[in-house]
mmCIF file of C-alpha atoms in Angstrom:
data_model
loop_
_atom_site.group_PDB
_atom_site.id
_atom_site.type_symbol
_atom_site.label_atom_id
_atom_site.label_comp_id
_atom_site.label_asym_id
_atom_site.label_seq_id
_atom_site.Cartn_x
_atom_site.Cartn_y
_atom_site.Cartn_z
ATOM 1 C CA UNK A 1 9.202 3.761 -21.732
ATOM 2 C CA UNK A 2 5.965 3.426 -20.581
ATOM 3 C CA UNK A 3 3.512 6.702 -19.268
ATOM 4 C CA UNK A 4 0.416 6.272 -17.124
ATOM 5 C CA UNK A 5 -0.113 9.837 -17.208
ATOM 6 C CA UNK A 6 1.938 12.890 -18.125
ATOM 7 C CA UNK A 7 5.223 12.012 -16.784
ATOM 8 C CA UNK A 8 4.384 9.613 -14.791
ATOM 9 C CA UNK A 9 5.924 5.765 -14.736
ATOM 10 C CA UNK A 10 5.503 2.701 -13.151
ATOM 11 C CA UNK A 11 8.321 0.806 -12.118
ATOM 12 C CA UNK A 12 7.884 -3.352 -11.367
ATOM 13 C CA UNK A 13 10.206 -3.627 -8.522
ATOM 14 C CA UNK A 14 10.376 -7.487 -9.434
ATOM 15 C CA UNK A 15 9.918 -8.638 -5.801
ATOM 16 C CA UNK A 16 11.012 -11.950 -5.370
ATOM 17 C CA UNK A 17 12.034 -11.922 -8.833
ATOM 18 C CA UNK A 18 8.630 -11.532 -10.028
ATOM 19 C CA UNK A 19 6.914 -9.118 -12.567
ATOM 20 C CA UNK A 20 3.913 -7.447 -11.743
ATOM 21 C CA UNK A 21 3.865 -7.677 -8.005
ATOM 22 C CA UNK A 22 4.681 -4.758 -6.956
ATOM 23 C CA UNK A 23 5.055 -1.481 -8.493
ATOM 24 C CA UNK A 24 6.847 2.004 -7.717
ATOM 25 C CA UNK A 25 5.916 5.208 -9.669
ATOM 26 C CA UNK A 26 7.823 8.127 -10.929
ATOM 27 C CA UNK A 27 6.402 11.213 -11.110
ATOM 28 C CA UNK A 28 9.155 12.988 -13.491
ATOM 29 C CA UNK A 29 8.119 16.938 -12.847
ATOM 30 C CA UNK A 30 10.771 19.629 -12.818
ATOM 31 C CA UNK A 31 11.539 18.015 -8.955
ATOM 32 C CA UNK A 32 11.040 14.220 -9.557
ATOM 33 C CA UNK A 33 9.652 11.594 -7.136
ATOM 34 C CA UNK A 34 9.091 8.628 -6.293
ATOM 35 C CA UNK A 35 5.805 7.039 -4.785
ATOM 36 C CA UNK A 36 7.369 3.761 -2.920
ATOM 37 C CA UNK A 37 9.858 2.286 -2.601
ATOM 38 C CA UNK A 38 9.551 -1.085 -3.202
ATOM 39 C CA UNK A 39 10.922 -3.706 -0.458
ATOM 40 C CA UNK A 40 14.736 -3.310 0.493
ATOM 41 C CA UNK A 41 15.439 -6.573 -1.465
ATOM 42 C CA UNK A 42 13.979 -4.504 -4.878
ATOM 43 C CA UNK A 43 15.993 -1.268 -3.763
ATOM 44 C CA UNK A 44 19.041 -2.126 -6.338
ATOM 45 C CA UNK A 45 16.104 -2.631 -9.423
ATOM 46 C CA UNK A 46 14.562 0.468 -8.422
ATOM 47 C CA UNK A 47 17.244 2.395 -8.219
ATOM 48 C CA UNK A 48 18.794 0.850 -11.738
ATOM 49 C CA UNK A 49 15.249 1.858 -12.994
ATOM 50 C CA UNK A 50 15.264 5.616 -12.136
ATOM 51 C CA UNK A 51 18.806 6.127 -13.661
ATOM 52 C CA UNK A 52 17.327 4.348 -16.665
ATOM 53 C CA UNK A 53 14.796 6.989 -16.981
ATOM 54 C CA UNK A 54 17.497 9.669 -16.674
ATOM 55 C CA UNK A 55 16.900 10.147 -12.977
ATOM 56 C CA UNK A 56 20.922 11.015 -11.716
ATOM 57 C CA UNK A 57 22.206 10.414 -8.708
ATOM 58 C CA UNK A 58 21.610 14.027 -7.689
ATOM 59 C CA UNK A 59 18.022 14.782 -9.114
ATOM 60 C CA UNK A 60 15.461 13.001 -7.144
ATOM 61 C CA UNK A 61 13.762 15.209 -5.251
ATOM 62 C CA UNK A 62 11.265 13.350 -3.312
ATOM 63 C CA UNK A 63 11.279 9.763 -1.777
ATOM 64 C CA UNK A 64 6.847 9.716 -1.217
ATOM 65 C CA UNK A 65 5.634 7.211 0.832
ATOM 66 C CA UNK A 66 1.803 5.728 0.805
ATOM 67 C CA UNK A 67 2.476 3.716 4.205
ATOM 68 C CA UNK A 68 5.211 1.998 5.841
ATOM 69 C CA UNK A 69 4.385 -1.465 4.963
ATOM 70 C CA UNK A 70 8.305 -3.107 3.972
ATOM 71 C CA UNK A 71 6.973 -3.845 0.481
ATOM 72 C CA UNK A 72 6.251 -0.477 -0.145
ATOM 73 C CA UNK A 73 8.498 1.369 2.053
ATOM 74 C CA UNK A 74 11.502 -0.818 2.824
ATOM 75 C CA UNK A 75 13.919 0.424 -0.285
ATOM 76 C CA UNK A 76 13.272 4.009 1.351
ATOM 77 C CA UNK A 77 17.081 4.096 2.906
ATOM 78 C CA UNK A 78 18.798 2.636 0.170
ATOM 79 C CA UNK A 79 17.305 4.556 -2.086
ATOM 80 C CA UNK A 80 17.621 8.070 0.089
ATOM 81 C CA UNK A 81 21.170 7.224 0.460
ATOM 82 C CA UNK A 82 21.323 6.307 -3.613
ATOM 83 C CA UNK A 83 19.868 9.755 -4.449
ATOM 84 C CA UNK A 84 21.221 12.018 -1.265
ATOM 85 C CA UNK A 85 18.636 15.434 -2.370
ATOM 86 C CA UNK A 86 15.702 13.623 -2.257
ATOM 87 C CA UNK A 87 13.709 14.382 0.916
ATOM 88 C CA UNK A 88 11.470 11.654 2.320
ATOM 89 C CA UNK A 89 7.436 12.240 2.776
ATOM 90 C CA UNK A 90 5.761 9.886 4.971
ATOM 91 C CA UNK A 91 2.777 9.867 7.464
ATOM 92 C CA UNK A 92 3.413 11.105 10.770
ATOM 93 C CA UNK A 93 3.057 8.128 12.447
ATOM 94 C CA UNK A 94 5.382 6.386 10.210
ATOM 95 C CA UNK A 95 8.390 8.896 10.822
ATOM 96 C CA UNK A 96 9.954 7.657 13.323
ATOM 97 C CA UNK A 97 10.097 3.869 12.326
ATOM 98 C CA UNK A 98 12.154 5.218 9.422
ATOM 99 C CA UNK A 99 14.802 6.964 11.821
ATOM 100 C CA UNK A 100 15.091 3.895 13.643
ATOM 101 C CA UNK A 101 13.480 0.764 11.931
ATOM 102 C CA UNK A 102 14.161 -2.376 14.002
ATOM 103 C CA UNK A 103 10.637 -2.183 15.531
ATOM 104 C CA UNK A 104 9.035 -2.240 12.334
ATOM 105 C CA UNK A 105 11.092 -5.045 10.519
ATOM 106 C CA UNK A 106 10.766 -7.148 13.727
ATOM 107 C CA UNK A 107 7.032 -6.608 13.832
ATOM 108 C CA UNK A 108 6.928 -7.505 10.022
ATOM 109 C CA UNK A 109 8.898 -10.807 10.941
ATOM 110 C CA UNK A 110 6.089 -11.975 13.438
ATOM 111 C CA UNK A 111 3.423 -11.510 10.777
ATOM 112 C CA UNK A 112 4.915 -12.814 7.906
ATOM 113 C CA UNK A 113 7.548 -15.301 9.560
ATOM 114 C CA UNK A 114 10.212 -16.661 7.227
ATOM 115 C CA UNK A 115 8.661 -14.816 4.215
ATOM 116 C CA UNK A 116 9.398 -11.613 5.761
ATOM 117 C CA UNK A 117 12.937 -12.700 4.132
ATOM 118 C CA UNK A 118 11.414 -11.893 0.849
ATOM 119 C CA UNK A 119 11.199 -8.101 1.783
ATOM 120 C CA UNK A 120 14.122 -7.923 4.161
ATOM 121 C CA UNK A 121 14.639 -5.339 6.234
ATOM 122 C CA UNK A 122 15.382 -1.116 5.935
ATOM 123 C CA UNK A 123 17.853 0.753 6.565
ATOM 124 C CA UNK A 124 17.804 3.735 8.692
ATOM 125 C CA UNK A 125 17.272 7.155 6.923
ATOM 126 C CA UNK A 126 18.223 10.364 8.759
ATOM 127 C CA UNK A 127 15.668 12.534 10.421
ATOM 128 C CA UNK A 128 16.512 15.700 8.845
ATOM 129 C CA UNK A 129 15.784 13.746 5.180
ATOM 130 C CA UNK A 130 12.157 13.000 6.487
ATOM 131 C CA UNK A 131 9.025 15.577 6.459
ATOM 132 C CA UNK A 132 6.233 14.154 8.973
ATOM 133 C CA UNK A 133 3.030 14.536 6.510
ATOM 134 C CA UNK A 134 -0.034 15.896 8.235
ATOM 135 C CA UNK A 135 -3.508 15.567 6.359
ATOM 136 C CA UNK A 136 -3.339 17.680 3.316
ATOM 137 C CA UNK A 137 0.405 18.424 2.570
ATOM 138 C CA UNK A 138 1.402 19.071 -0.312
ATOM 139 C CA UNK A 139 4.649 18.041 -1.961
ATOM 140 C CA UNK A 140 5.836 20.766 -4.309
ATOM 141 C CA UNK A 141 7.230 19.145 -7.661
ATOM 142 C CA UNK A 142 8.113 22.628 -9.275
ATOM 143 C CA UNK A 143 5.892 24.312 -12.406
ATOM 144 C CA UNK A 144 2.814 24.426 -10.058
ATOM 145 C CA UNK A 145 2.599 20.281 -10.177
ATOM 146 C CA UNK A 146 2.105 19.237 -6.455
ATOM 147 C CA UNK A 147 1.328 16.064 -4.566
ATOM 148 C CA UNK A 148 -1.475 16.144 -2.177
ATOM 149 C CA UNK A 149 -1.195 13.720 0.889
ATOM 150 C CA UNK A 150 -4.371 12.761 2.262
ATOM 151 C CA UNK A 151 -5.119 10.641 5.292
ATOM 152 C CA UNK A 152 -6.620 6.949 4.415
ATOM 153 C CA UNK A 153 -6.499 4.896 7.188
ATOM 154 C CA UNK A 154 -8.270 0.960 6.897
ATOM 155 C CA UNK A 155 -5.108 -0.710 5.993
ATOM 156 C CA UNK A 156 -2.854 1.007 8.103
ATOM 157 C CA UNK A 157 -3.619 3.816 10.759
ATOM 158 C CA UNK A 158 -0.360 5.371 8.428
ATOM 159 C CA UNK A 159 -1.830 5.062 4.757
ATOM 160 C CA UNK A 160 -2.361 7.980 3.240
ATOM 161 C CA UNK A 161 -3.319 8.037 -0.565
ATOM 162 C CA UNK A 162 -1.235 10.457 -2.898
ATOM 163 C CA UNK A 163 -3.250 12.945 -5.781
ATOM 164 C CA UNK A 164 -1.413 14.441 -8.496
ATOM 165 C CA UNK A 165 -3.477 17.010 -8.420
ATOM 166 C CA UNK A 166 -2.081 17.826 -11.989
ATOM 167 C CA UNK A 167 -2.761 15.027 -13.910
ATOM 168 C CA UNK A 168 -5.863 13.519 -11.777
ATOM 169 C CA UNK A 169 -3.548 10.439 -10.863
ATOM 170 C CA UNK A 170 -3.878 8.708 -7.486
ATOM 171 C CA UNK A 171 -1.400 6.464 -6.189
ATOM 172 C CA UNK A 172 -3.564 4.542 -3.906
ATOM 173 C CA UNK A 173 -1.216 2.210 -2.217
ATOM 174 C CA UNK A 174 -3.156 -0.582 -0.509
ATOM 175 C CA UNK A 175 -6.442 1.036 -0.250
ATOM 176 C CA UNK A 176 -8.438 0.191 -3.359
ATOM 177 C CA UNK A 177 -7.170 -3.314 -2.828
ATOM 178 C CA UNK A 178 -4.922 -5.618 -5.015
ATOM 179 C CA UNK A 179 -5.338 -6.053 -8.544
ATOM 180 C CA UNK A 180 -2.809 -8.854 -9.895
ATOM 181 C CA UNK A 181 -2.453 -9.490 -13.607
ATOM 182 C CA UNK A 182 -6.145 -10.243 -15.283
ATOM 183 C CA UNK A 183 -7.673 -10.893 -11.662
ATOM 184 C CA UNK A 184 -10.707 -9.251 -9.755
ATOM 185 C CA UNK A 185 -9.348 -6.648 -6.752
ATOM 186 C CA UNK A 186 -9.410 -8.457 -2.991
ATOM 187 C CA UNK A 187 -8.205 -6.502 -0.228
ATOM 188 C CA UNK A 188 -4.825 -7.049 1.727
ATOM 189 C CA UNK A 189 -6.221 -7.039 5.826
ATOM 190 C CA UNK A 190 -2.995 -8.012 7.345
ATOM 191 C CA UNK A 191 -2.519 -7.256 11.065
ATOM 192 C CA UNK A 192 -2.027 -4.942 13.228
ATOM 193 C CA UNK A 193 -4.691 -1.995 12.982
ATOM 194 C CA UNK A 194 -7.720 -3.262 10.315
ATOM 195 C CA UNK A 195 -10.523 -0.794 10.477
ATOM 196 C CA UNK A 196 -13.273 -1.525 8.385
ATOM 197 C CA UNK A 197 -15.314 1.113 8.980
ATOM 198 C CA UNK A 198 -12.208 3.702 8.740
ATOM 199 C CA UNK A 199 -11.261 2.145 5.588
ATOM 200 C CA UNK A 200 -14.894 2.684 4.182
ATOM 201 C CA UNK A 201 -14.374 6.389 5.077
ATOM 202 C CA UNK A 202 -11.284 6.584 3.346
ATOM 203 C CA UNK A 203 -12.773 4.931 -0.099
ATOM 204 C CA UNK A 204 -14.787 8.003 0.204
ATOM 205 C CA UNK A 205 -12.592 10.328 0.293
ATOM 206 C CA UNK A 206 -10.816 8.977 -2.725
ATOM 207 C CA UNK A 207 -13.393 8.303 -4.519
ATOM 208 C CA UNK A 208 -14.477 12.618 -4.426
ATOM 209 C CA UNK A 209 -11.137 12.707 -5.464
ATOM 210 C CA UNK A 210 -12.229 11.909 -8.885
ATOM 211 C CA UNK A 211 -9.131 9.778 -10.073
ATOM 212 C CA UNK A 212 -9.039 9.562 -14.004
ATOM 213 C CA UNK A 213 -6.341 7.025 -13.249
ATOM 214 C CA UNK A 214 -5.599 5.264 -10.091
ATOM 215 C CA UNK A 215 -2.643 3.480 -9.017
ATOM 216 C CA UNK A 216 -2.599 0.303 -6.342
ATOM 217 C CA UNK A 217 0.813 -0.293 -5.277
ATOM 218 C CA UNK A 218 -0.162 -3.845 -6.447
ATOM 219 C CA UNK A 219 -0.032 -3.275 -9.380
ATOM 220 C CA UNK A 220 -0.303 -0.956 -11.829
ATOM 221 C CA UNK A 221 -3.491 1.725 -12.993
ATOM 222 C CA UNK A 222 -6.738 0.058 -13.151
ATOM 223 C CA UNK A 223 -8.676 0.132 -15.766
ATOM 224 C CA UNK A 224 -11.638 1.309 -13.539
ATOM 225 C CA UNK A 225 -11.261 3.787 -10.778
ATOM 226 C CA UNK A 226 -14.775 3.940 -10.402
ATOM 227 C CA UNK A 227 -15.551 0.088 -10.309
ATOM 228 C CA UNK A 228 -12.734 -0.331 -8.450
ATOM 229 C CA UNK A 229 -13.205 1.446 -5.673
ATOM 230 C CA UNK A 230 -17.305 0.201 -5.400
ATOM 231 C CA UNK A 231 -16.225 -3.713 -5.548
ATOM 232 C CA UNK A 232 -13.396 -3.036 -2.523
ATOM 233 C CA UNK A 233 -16.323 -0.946 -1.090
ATOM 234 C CA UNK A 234 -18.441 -4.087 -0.794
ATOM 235 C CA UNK A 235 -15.773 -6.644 -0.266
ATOM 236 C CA UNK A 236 -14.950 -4.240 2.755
ATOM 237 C CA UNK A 237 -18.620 -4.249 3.793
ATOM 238 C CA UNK A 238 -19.037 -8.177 3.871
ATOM 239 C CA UNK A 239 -15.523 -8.406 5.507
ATOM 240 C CA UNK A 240 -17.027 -6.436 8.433
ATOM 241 C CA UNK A 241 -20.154 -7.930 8.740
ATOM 242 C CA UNK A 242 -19.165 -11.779 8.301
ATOM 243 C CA UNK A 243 -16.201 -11.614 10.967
ATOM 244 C CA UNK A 244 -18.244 -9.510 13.450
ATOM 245 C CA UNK A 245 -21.051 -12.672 13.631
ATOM 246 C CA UNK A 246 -17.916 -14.962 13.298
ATOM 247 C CA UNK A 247 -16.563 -13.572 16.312
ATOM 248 C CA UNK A 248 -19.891 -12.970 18.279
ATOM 249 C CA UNK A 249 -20.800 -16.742 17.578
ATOM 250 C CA UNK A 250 -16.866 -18.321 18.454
ATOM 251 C CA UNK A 251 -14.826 -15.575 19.630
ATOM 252 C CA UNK A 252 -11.578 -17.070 17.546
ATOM 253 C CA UNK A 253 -9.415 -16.948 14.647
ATOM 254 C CA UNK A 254 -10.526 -19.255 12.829
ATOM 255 C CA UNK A 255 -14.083 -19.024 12.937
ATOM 256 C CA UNK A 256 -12.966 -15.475 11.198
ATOM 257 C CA UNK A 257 -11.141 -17.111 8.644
ATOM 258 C CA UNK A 258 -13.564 -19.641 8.023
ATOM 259 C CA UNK A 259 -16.468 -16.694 7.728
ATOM 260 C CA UNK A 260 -13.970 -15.304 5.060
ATOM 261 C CA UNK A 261 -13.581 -18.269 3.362
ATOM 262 C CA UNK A 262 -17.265 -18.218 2.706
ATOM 263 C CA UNK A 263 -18.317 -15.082 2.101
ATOM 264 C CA UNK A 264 -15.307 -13.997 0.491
ATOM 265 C CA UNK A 265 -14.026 -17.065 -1.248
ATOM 266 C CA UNK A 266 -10.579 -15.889 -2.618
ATOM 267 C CA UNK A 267 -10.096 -18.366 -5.397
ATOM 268 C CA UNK A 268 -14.493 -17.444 -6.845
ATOM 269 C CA UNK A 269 -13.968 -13.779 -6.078
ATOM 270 C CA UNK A 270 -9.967 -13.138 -7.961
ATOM 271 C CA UNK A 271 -10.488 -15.765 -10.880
ATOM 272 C CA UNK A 272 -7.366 -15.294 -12.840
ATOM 273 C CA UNK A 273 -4.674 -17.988 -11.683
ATOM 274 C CA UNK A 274 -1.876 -16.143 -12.084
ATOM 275 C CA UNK A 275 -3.138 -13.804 -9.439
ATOM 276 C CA UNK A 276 -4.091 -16.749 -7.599
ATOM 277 C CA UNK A 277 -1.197 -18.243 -7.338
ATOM 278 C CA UNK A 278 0.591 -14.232 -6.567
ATOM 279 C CA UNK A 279 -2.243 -13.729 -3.403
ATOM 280 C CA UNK A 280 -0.714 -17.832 -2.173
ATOM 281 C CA UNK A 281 2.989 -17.319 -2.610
ATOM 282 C CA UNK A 282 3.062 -14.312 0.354
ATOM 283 C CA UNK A 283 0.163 -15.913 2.272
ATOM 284 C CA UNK A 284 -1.747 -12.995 2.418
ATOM 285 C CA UNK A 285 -4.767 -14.682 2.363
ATOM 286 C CA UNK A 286 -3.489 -15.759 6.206
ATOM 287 C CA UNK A 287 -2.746 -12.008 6.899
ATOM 288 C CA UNK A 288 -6.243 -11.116 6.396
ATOM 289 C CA UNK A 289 -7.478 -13.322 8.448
ATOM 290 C CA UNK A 290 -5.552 -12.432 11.360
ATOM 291 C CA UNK A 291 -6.046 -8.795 11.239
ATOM 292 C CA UNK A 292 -9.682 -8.974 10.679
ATOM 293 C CA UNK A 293 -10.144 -10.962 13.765
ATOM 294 C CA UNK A 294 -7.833 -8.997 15.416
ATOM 295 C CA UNK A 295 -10.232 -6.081 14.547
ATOM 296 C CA UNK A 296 -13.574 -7.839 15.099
ATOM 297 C CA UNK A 297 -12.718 -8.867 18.219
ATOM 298 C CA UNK A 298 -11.950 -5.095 19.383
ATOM 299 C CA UNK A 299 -15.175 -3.945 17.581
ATOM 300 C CA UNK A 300 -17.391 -6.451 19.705
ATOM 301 C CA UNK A 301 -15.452 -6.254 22.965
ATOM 302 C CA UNK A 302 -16.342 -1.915 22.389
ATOM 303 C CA UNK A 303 -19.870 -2.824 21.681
ATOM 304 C CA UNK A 304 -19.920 -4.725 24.734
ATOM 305 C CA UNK A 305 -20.082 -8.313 23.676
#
């Protein structure tokens, strides 16, 4: 089966049936986890895969979570209740929406509307199964492998990038952007807490992190950490500065996601069709759009105008 990096394996969730979407990992140390979930609809591949790799039913130790997005996080209480030692490691912030999810799948459902049906939803997982990460935990895999969490907000205000410290592997979730098939990286922006200027910050910090192989939940290790991270850099950077002007000049939605359009044509900028046609069957492309504006219109209003 296929290795990343010492003992650790992606798994394709198949999301909506298709390969190379989106992509769980296994980190198979003396206490083996998982780094998402996958959505609830992949929770029965996931699971198949993990036994497949000789994961049993009583050996997963750790249920990691990047952010609680329902394509990377919504398998989390099928899986905990698949695998009943595994404890679950999220972001403080996200804690609680795992306890008691209805919030979070009904907030997915206005974003993504009848798509949202392609993730589903999440089942509850008990609190005592859940460890609230603060900045710099470490998850302790046994023979002195660990998991450091670090804080990487820009996506989500609860994204925090993974380092196995170990192997020099980062699981980055959505922070280095999406890298389909043979396409160019382009960054996922969907509502409800964009930060541009956060997100910047956190390419920093994973960038002195020094990944020899880096892991976007979509999909897979990149061939270049290095070039990775510097073209999401400066796709971030043009992001911020087209919608600010966008908004100062029309103060709307669409004057956003026409600025976008322009300066950060999707179809010029990804190339490969396959990943094309991935980025239109979710509608991302309308995600971003909305939570950019959503954030350039906070960023002006601050600035006073």
């Amino acid at each position: 089966m296929s290795e990343i990096a010492p003992a650790v394996h992606p798994i394709d969730t198949m999301l909506g049936g298709r390969t190379g979407f989106t992509a769980a990992y296994l980190v198979a140390a003396e206490q083996p986890a998982i780094v998402d979930t996958g959505s609830q609809t992949s929770a029965r591949t996931v699971i198949e895969a993990l036994h497949a790799y000789g994961i049993g039913s009583e050996d997963l130790a750790w249920i990691v979570l990047t952010h609680i997005h329902l394509d990377h996080c919504g398998g989390t209480g099928a899986i905990a209740e698949a695998f009943p030692n595994a404890t679950v490691v999220v972001h403080r912030r996200g804690a609680r929406h795992l306890v008691e999810p209805d919030r979070l799948v009904a907030a997915t459902a206005t974003v993504h509307g009848e798509l949202a049906s392609l993730y589903g939803g999440l089942d509850p997982t008990p609190a005592e199964r859940i460890i609230s990460a603060e900045d710099g935990h470490r998850v302790d895999l046994g023979g002195g492998r660990n998991l450091l969490m670090a804080e990487t907000p820009g996506h989500a205000r609860h994204h925090m990038a993974v380092l196995d410290e170990q192997t020099g592997t980062v699981f980055a979730g959505d922070a280095v952007g999406v890298t389909f098939g043979e396409g160019t990286t382009y960054p996922a922006m969907p509502p409800s807490d964009i930060d541009i200027p956060g997100w910047l910050r956190s390419l920093d910090r994973i960038e002195a992190m020094n990944p020899v192989v880096m892991c976007p939940t979509h999909f897979g290790a990149v061939a270049d950490p290095a070039r990775t991270i510097a073209v999401t850099r400066a796709q971030l950077r043009i992001t911020g500065e087209a919608s600010i002007a966008a908004w100062r000049a029309e103060a709307s939605v669409e004057s956003v996601r026409a600025a976008l359009r322009r300066e950060l044509p999707l179809e010029a900028i990804v190339r490969d069709p396959q990943a094309i046609d991935y980025w239109r069957s979710v509608e991302w492309e309308g995600a971003n759009a909305d939570g950019v504006a959503a954030w350039a219109q906070g960023a002006v209003e601050a600035e006073g105008g």
